[in-house]
JSON list of C-alpha atoms in Angstrom, two decimals:
[
{"chain": "U", "resi": 25, "resn": "UNK", "atom": "CA", "xyz": [36.96, 98.41, -26.79]},
{"chain": "U", "resi": 26, "resn": "UNK", "atom": "CA", "xyz": [33.42, 97.06, -27.05]},
{"chain": "U", "resi": 27, "resn": "UNK", "atom": "CA", "xyz": [32.31, 93.55, -26.05]},
{"chain": "U", "resi": 28, "resn": "UNK", "atom": "CA", "xyz": [32.43, 92.19, -29.59]},
{"chain": "U", "resi": 29, "resn": "UNK", "atom": "CA", "xyz": [35.99, 93.41, -30.14]},
{"chain": "U", "resi": 30, "resn": "UNK", "atom": "CA", "xyz": [37.06, 92.09, -26.72]},
{"chain": "U", "resi": 31, "resn": "UNK", "atom": "CA", "xyz": [35.54, 88.69, -27.53]},
{"chain": "U", "resi": 32, "resn": "UNK", "atom": "CA", "xyz": [37.41, 88.63, -30.85]},
{"chain": "U", "resi": 33, "resn": "UNK", "atom": "CA", "xyz": [40.69, 89.68, -29.23]},
{"chain": "U", "resi": 34, "resn": "UNK", "atom": "CA", "xyz": [40.45, 86.89, -26.63]},
{"chain": "U", "resi": 35, "resn": "UNK", "atom": "CA", "xyz": [39.99, 84.36, -29.42]},
{"chain": "U", "resi": 36, "resn": "UNK", "atom": "CA", "xyz": [42.92, 85.76, -31.43]},
{"chain": "U", "resi": 37, "resn": "UNK", "atom": "CA", "xyz": [45.18, 85.72, -28.37]},
{"chain": "U", "resi": 38, "resn": "UNK", "atom": "CA", "xyz": [44.26, 82.11, -27.54]},
{"chain": "U", "resi": 39, "resn": "UNK", "atom": "CA", "xyz": [44.84, 80.99, -31.13]},
{"chain": "U", "resi": 40, "resn": "UNK", "atom": "CA", "xyz": [47.90, 83.14, -31.74]},
{"chain": "U", "resi": 41, "resn": "UNK", "atom": "CA", "xyz": [46.24, 84.91, -34.66]},
{"chain": "U", "resi": 42, "resn": "UNK", "atom": "CA", "xyz": [47.55, 88.22, -35.94]},
{"chain": "U", "resi": 43, "resn": "UNK", "atom": "CA", "xyz": [46.21, 90.32, -38.78]},
{"chain": "U", "resi": 44, "resn": "UNK", "atom": "CA", "xyz": [43.00, 88.26, -39.05]},
{"chain": "U", "resi": 45, "resn": "UNK", "atom": "CA", "xyz": [39.60, 89.95, -38.91]},
{"chain": "U", "resi": 46, "resn": "UNK", "atom": "CA", "xyz": [36.08, 88.62, -38.64]},
{"chain": "U", "resi": 47, "resn": "UNK", "atom": "CA", "xyz": [33.80, 89.38, -41.57]},
{"chain": "U", "resi": 48, "resn": "UNK", "atom": "CA", "xyz": [30.72, 90.20, -39.52]},
{"chain": "U", "resi": 49, "resn": "UNK", "atom": "CA", "xyz": [29.00, 89.96, -36.17]},
{"chain": "U", "resi": 50, "resn": "UNK", "atom": "CA", "xyz": [25.37, 88.96, -36.56]},
{"chain": "U", "resi": 51, "resn": "UNK", "atom": "CA", "xyz": [22.24, 87.36, -35.12]},
{"chain": "U", "resi": 52, "resn": "UNK", "atom": "CA", "xyz": [20.78, 84.25, -36.73]},
{"chain": "U", "resi": 53, "resn": "UNK", "atom": "CA", "xyz": [17.27, 84.83, -38.03]},
{"chain": "U", "resi": 54, "resn": "UNK", "atom": "CA", "xyz": [14.19, 85.63, -36.02]},
{"chain": "U", "resi": 55, "resn": "UNK", "atom": "CA", "xyz": [15.01, 83.30, -33.11]},
{"chain": "U", "resi": 56, "resn": "UNK", "atom": "CA", "xyz": [18.46, 84.65, -32.33]},
{"chain": "U", "resi": 57, "resn": "UNK", "atom": "CA", "xyz": [18.83, 83.22, -28.81]},
{"chain": "U", "resi": 58, "resn": "UNK", "atom": "CA", "xyz": [17.64, 79.73, -29.72]},
{"chain": "U", "resi": 59, "resn": "UNK", "atom": "CA", "xyz": [19.76, 79.57, -32.87]},
{"chain": "U", "resi": 60, "resn": "UNK", "atom": "CA", "xyz": [22.82, 80.96, -31.06]},
{"chain": "U", "resi": 61, "resn": "UNK", "atom": "CA", "xyz": [22.39, 78.30, -28.37]},
{"chain": "U", "resi": 62, "resn": "UNK", "atom": "CA", "xyz": [22.37, 75.62, -31.10]},
{"chain": "U", "resi": 63, "resn": "UNK", "atom": "CA", "xyz": [25.72, 76.96, -32.32]},
{"chain": "U", "resi": 64, "resn": "UNK", "atom": "CA", "xyz": [27.16, 77.10, -28.81]},
{"chain": "U", "resi": 65, "resn": "UNK", "atom": "CA", "xyz": [26.16, 73.51, -28.02]},
{"chain": "U", "resi": 66, "resn": "UNK", "atom": "CA", "xyz": [27.43, 72.24, -31.39]},
{"chain": "U", "resi": 67, "resn": "UNK", "atom": "CA", "xyz": [24.07, 71.27, -32.87]},
{"chain": "U", "resi": 68, "resn": "UNK", "atom": "CA", "xyz": [23.99, 73.98, -35.56]},
{"chain": "U", "resi": 69, "resn": "UNK", "atom": "CA", "xyz": [26.93, 73.72, -37.97]},
{"chain": "U", "resi": 70, "resn": "UNK", "atom": "CA", "xyz": [25.43, 75.33, -41.07]},
{"chain": "U", "resi": 71, "resn": "UNK", "atom": "CA", "xyz": [23.24, 78.16, -42.25]},
{"chain": "U", "resi": 72, "resn": "UNK", "atom": "CA", "xyz": [21.65, 79.19, -45.51]},
{"chain": "U", "resi": 73, "resn": "UNK", "atom": "CA", "xyz": [20.66, 82.56, -46.85]},
{"chain": "U", "resi": 74, "resn": "UNK", "atom": "CA", "xyz": [19.02, 84.03, -49.92]},
{"chain": "U", "resi": 75, "resn": "UNK", "atom": "CA", "xyz": [21.45, 84.58, -52.79]},
{"chain": "U", "resi": 76, "resn": "UNK", "atom": "CA", "xyz": [19.33, 87.40, -54.29]},
{"chain": "U", "resi": 77, "resn": "UNK", "atom": "CA", "xyz": [19.72, 89.41, -51.07]},
{"chain": "U", "resi": 78, "resn": "UNK", "atom": "CA", "xyz": [23.50, 89.43, -51.47]},
{"chain": "U", "resi": 79, "resn": "UNK", "atom": "CA", "xyz": [23.01, 90.88, -54.94]},
{"chain": "U", "resi": 80, "resn": "UNK", "atom": "CA", "xyz": [20.52, 93.52, -53.80]},
{"chain": "U", "resi": 81, "resn": "UNK", "atom": "CA", "xyz": [22.54, 94.59, -50.76]},
{"chain": "U", "resi": 82, "resn": "UNK", "atom": "CA", "xyz": [25.86, 94.41, -52.59]},
{"chain": "U", "resi": 83, "resn": "UNK", "atom": "CA", "xyz": [27.35, 92.22, -49.88]},
{"chain": "U", "resi": 84, "resn": "UNK", "atom": "CA", "xyz": [30.14, 89.81, -50.73]},
{"chain": "U", "resi": 85, "resn": "UNK", "atom": "CA", "xyz": [29.32, 86.12, -50.52]},
{"chain": "U", "resi": 86, "resn": "UNK", "atom": "CA", "xyz": [30.87, 84.27, -47.58]},
{"chain": "U", "resi": 87, "resn": "UNK", "atom": "CA", "xyz": [34.15, 82.53, -48.30]},
{"chain": "U", "resi": 88, "resn": "UNK", "atom": "CA", "xyz": [35.87, 79.45, -46.92]},
{"chain": "U", "resi": 89, "resn": "UNK", "atom": "CA", "xyz": [38.00, 80.58, -43.98]},
{"chain": "U", "resi": 90, "resn": "UNK", "atom": "CA", "xyz": [35.75, 83.53, -43.01]},
{"chain": "U", "resi": 91, "resn": "UNK", "atom": "CA", "xyz": [35.30, 84.06, -39.29]},
{"chain": "U", "resi": 92, "resn": "UNK", "atom": "CA", "xyz": [31.98, 85.42, -38.01]},
{"chain": "U", "resi": 93, "resn": "UNK", "atom": "CA", "xyz": [30.81, 86.32, -34.53]},
{"chain": "U", "resi": 94, "resn": "UNK", "atom": "CA", "xyz": [27.42, 84.97, -33.49]},
{"chain": "U", "resi": 95, "resn": "UNK", "atom": "CA", "xyz": [25.37, 87.34, -31.33]},
{"chain": "U", "resi": 96, "resn": "UNK", "atom": "CA", "xyz": [22.40, 86.67, -29.10]},
{"chain": "U", "resi": 97, "resn": "UNK", "atom": "CA", "xyz": [19.24, 88.79, -29.18]},
{"chain": "U", "resi": 98, "resn": "UNK", "atom": "CA", "xyz": [20.92, 91.39, -26.96]},
{"chain": "U", "resi": 99, "resn": "UNK", "atom": "CA", "xyz": [23.85, 91.72, -29.40]},
{"chain": "U", "resi": 100, "resn": "UNK", "atom": "CA", "xyz": [26.17, 89.95, -26.98]},
{"chain": "U", "resi": 101, "resn": "UNK", "atom": "CA", "xyz": [28.82, 87.73, -28.59]},
{"chain": "U", "resi": 102, "resn": "UNK", "atom": "CA", "xyz": [28.36, 84.04, -27.78]},
{"chain": "U", "resi": 103, "resn": "UNK", "atom": "CA", "xyz": [30.49, 82.18, -30.36]},
{"chain": "U", "resi": 104, "resn": "UNK", "atom": "CA", "xyz": [32.93, 82.53, -33.22]},
{"chain": "U", "resi": 105, "resn": "UNK", "atom": "CA", "xyz": [32.40, 80.35, -36.27]},
{"chain": "U", "resi": 106, "resn": "UNK", "atom": "CA", "xyz": [34.67, 79.65, -39.24]},
{"chain": "U", "resi": 107, "resn": "UNK", "atom": "CA", "xyz": [33.29, 78.68, -42.65]},
{"chain": "U", "resi": 108, "resn": "UNK", "atom": "CA", "xyz": [34.73, 75.57, -44.25]},
{"chain": "U", "resi": 109, "resn": "UNK", "atom": "CA", "xyz": [32.38, 75.01, -47.22]},
{"chain": "U", "resi": 110, "resn": "UNK", "atom": "CA", "xyz": [30.22, 77.38, -49.26]},
{"chain": "U", "resi": 111, "resn": "UNK", "atom": "CA", "xyz": [27.81, 76.01, -51.86]},
{"chain": "U", "resi": 112, "resn": "UNK", "atom": "CA", "xyz": [25.00, 77.58, -53.86]},
{"chain": "U", "resi": 113, "resn": "UNK", "atom": "CA", "xyz": [21.88, 75.53, -54.54]},
{"chain": "U", "resi": 114, "resn": "UNK", "atom": "CA", "xyz": [18.33, 76.24, -55.59]},
{"chain": "U", "resi": 115, "resn": "UNK", "atom": "CA", "xyz": [16.23, 76.04, -52.42]},
{"chain": "U", "resi": 116, "resn": "UNK", "atom": "CA", "xyz": [14.50, 72.87, -53.60]},
{"chain": "U", "resi": 117, "resn": "UNK", "atom": "CA", "xyz": [17.89, 71.19, -54.21]},
{"chain": "U", "resi": 118, "resn": "UNK", "atom": "CA", "xyz": [19.47, 71.91, -50.81]},
{"chain": "U", "resi": 119, "resn": "UNK", "atom": "CA", "xyz": [20.81, 68.51, -49.68]},
{"chain": "U", "resi": 120, "resn": "UNK", "atom": "CA", "xyz": [19.01, 66.87, -46.78]},
{"chain": "U", "resi": 121, "resn": "UNK", "atom": "CA", "xyz": [22.27, 66.46, -44.83]},
{"chain": "U", "resi": 122, "resn": "UNK", "atom": "CA", "xyz": [22.88, 70.21, -45.13]},
{"chain": "U", "resi": 123, "resn": "UNK", "atom": "CA", "xyz": [19.37, 71.04, -43.90]},
{"chain": "U", "resi": 124, "resn": "UNK", "atom": "CA", "xyz": [19.83, 68.71, -40.94]},
{"chain": "U", "resi": 125, "resn": "UNK", "atom": "CA", "xyz": [23.19, 70.30, -40.09]},
{"chain": "U", "resi": 126, "resn": "UNK", "atom": "CA", "xyz": [21.33, 73.54, -39.47]},
{"chain": "U", "resi": 127, "resn": "UNK", "atom": "CA", "xyz": [20.15, 71.78, -36.30]},
{"chain": "U", "resi": 128, "resn": "UNK", "atom": "CA", "xyz": [16.57, 72.99, -36.44]},
{"chain": "U", "resi": 129, "resn": "UNK", "atom": "CA", "xyz": [14.78, 69.65, -36.60]},
{"chain": "U", "resi": 130, "resn": "UNK", "atom": "CA", "xyz": [13.76, 67.30, -39.39]},
{"chain": "U", "resi": 131, "resn": "UNK", "atom": "CA", "xyz": [14.14, 68.13, -43.06]},
{"chain": "U", "resi": 132, "resn": "UNK", "atom": "CA", "xyz": [10.41, 68.90, -43.29]},
{"chain": "U", "resi": 133, "resn": "UNK", "atom": "CA", "xyz": [10.62, 71.23, -40.27]},
{"chain": "U", "resi": 134, "resn": "UNK", "atom": "CA", "xyz": [13.67, 72.95, -41.81]},
{"chain": "U", "resi": 135, "resn": "UNK", "atom": "CA", "xyz": [11.91, 73.38, -45.14]},
{"chain": "U", "resi": 136, "resn": "UNK", "atom": "CA", "xyz": [8.70, 74.73, -43.59]},
{"chain": "U", "resi": 137, "resn": "UNK", "atom": "CA", "xyz": [10.60, 77.19, -41.35]},
{"chain": "U", "resi": 138, "resn": "UNK", "atom": "CA", "xyz": [12.75, 78.48, -44.20]},
{"chain": "U", "resi": 139, "resn": "UNK", "atom": "CA", "xyz": [9.84, 78.89, -46.61]},
{"chain": "U", "resi": 140, "resn": "UNK", "atom": "CA", "xyz": [8.06, 80.91, -43.92]},
{"chain": "U", "resi": 141, "resn": "UNK", "atom": "CA", "xyz": [11.18, 82.98, -43.11]},
{"chain": "U", "resi": 142, "resn": "UNK", "atom": "CA", "xyz": [12.00, 83.75, -46.75]},
{"chain": "U", "resi": 143, "resn": "UNK", "atom": "CA", "xyz": [8.32, 84.39, -47.40]},
{"chain": "U", "resi": 144, "resn": "UNK", "atom": "CA", "xyz": [8.33, 87.10, -44.71]},
{"chain": "U", "resi": 145, "resn": "UNK", "atom": "CA", "xyz": [11.77, 88.54, -45.47]},
{"chain": "U", "resi": 146, "resn": "UNK", "atom": "CA", "xyz": [12.01, 88.72, -49.25]},
{"chain": "U", "resi": 147, "resn": "UNK", "atom": "CA", "xyz": [8.93, 90.94, -49.84]},
{"chain": "U", "resi": 148, "resn": "UNK", "atom": "CA", "xyz": [10.70, 93.68, -47.85]},
{"chain": "U", "resi": 149, "resn": "UNK", "atom": "CA", "xyz": [13.14, 93.80, -50.79]},
{"chain": "U", "resi": 150, "resn": "UNK", "atom": "CA", "xyz": [10.50, 93.53, -53.49]},
{"chain": "U", "resi": 151, "resn": "UNK", "atom": "CA", "xyz": [11.21, 89.82, -54.00]},
{"chain": "U", "resi": 152, "resn": "UNK", "atom": "CA", "xyz": [8.98, 86.77, -53.88]},
{"chain": "U", "resi": 153, "resn": "UNK", "atom": "CA", "xyz": [10.13, 83.40, -52.57]},
{"chain": "U", "resi": 154, "resn": "UNK", "atom": "CA", "xyz": [10.20, 80.57, -55.08]},
{"chain": "U", "resi": 155, "resn": "UNK", "atom": "CA", "xyz": [11.40, 77.01, -54.55]},
{"chain": "U", "resi": 156, "resn": "UNK", "atom": "CA", "xyz": [14.07, 77.50, -57.22]},
{"chain": "U", "resi": 157, "resn": "UNK", "atom": "CA", "xyz": [15.51, 80.63, -55.55]},
{"chain": "U", "resi": 158, "resn": "UNK", "atom": "CA", "xyz": [19.27, 80.27, -55.12]},
{"chain": "U", "resi": 159, "resn": "UNK", "atom": "CA", "xyz": [20.48, 79.83, -51.55]},
{"chain": "U", "resi": 160, "resn": "UNK", "atom": "CA", "xyz": [23.97, 80.29, -50.15]},
{"chain": "U", "resi": 161, "resn": "UNK", "atom": "CA", "xyz": [24.74, 77.26, -47.99]},
{"chain": "U", "resi": 162, "resn": "UNK", "atom": "CA", "xyz": [27.51, 77.87, -45.47]},
{"chain": "U", "resi": 163, "resn": "UNK", "atom": "CA", "xyz": [28.96, 75.02, -43.40]},
{"chain": "U", "resi": 164, "resn": "UNK", "atom": "CA", "xyz": [30.97, 76.14, -40.41]},
{"chain": "U", "resi": 165, "resn": "UNK", "atom": "CA", "xyz": [32.68, 74.98, -37.27]},
{"chain": "U", "resi": 166, "resn": "UNK", "atom": "CA", "xyz": [32.47, 76.70, -33.93]},
{"chain": "U", "resi": 167, "resn": "UNK", "atom": "CA", "xyz": [36.03, 77.71, -33.09]},
{"chain": "U", "resi": 168, "resn": "UNK", "atom": "CA", "xyz": [35.37, 79.72, -29.91]},
{"chain": "U", "resi": 169, "resn": "UNK", "atom": "CA", "xyz": [34.60, 79.05, -27.17]},
{"chain": "U", "resi": 170, "resn": "UNK", "atom": "CA", "xyz": [36.05, 75.56, -27.47]},
{"chain": "U", "resi": 171, "resn": "UNK", "atom": "CA", "xyz": [33.52, 73.91, -25.12]}
]
């Protein structure tokens, strides 16, 4: 059993969960260690992604109740999160409180960082960032480790 599966199994045993699977194990963005640390310390309780990328890649949208495993830059599991609200907004309509719950600074810092990130990422898929691009806004709680 690999480290990710072992991490998941420890969580399931502690919570008494059976027959539940995580939807994915992933790194947050380009600053995986920093963003993972924000999840671990409870600062980051939300994330947004580009809706058009879900369509292009054929991936299902996240759902309330989904569990995901957060990885650091070395692909080591550091936390398990559980989604409790999923909303879709145009980028320029993302609520300020949501942006702040991403834990990455002020609203202006969040906006600047995400415009830059989407501006670098979307062209790889033949897309161009626009302020009215739909974003998938996922609010989550860290469920493991508890501290």
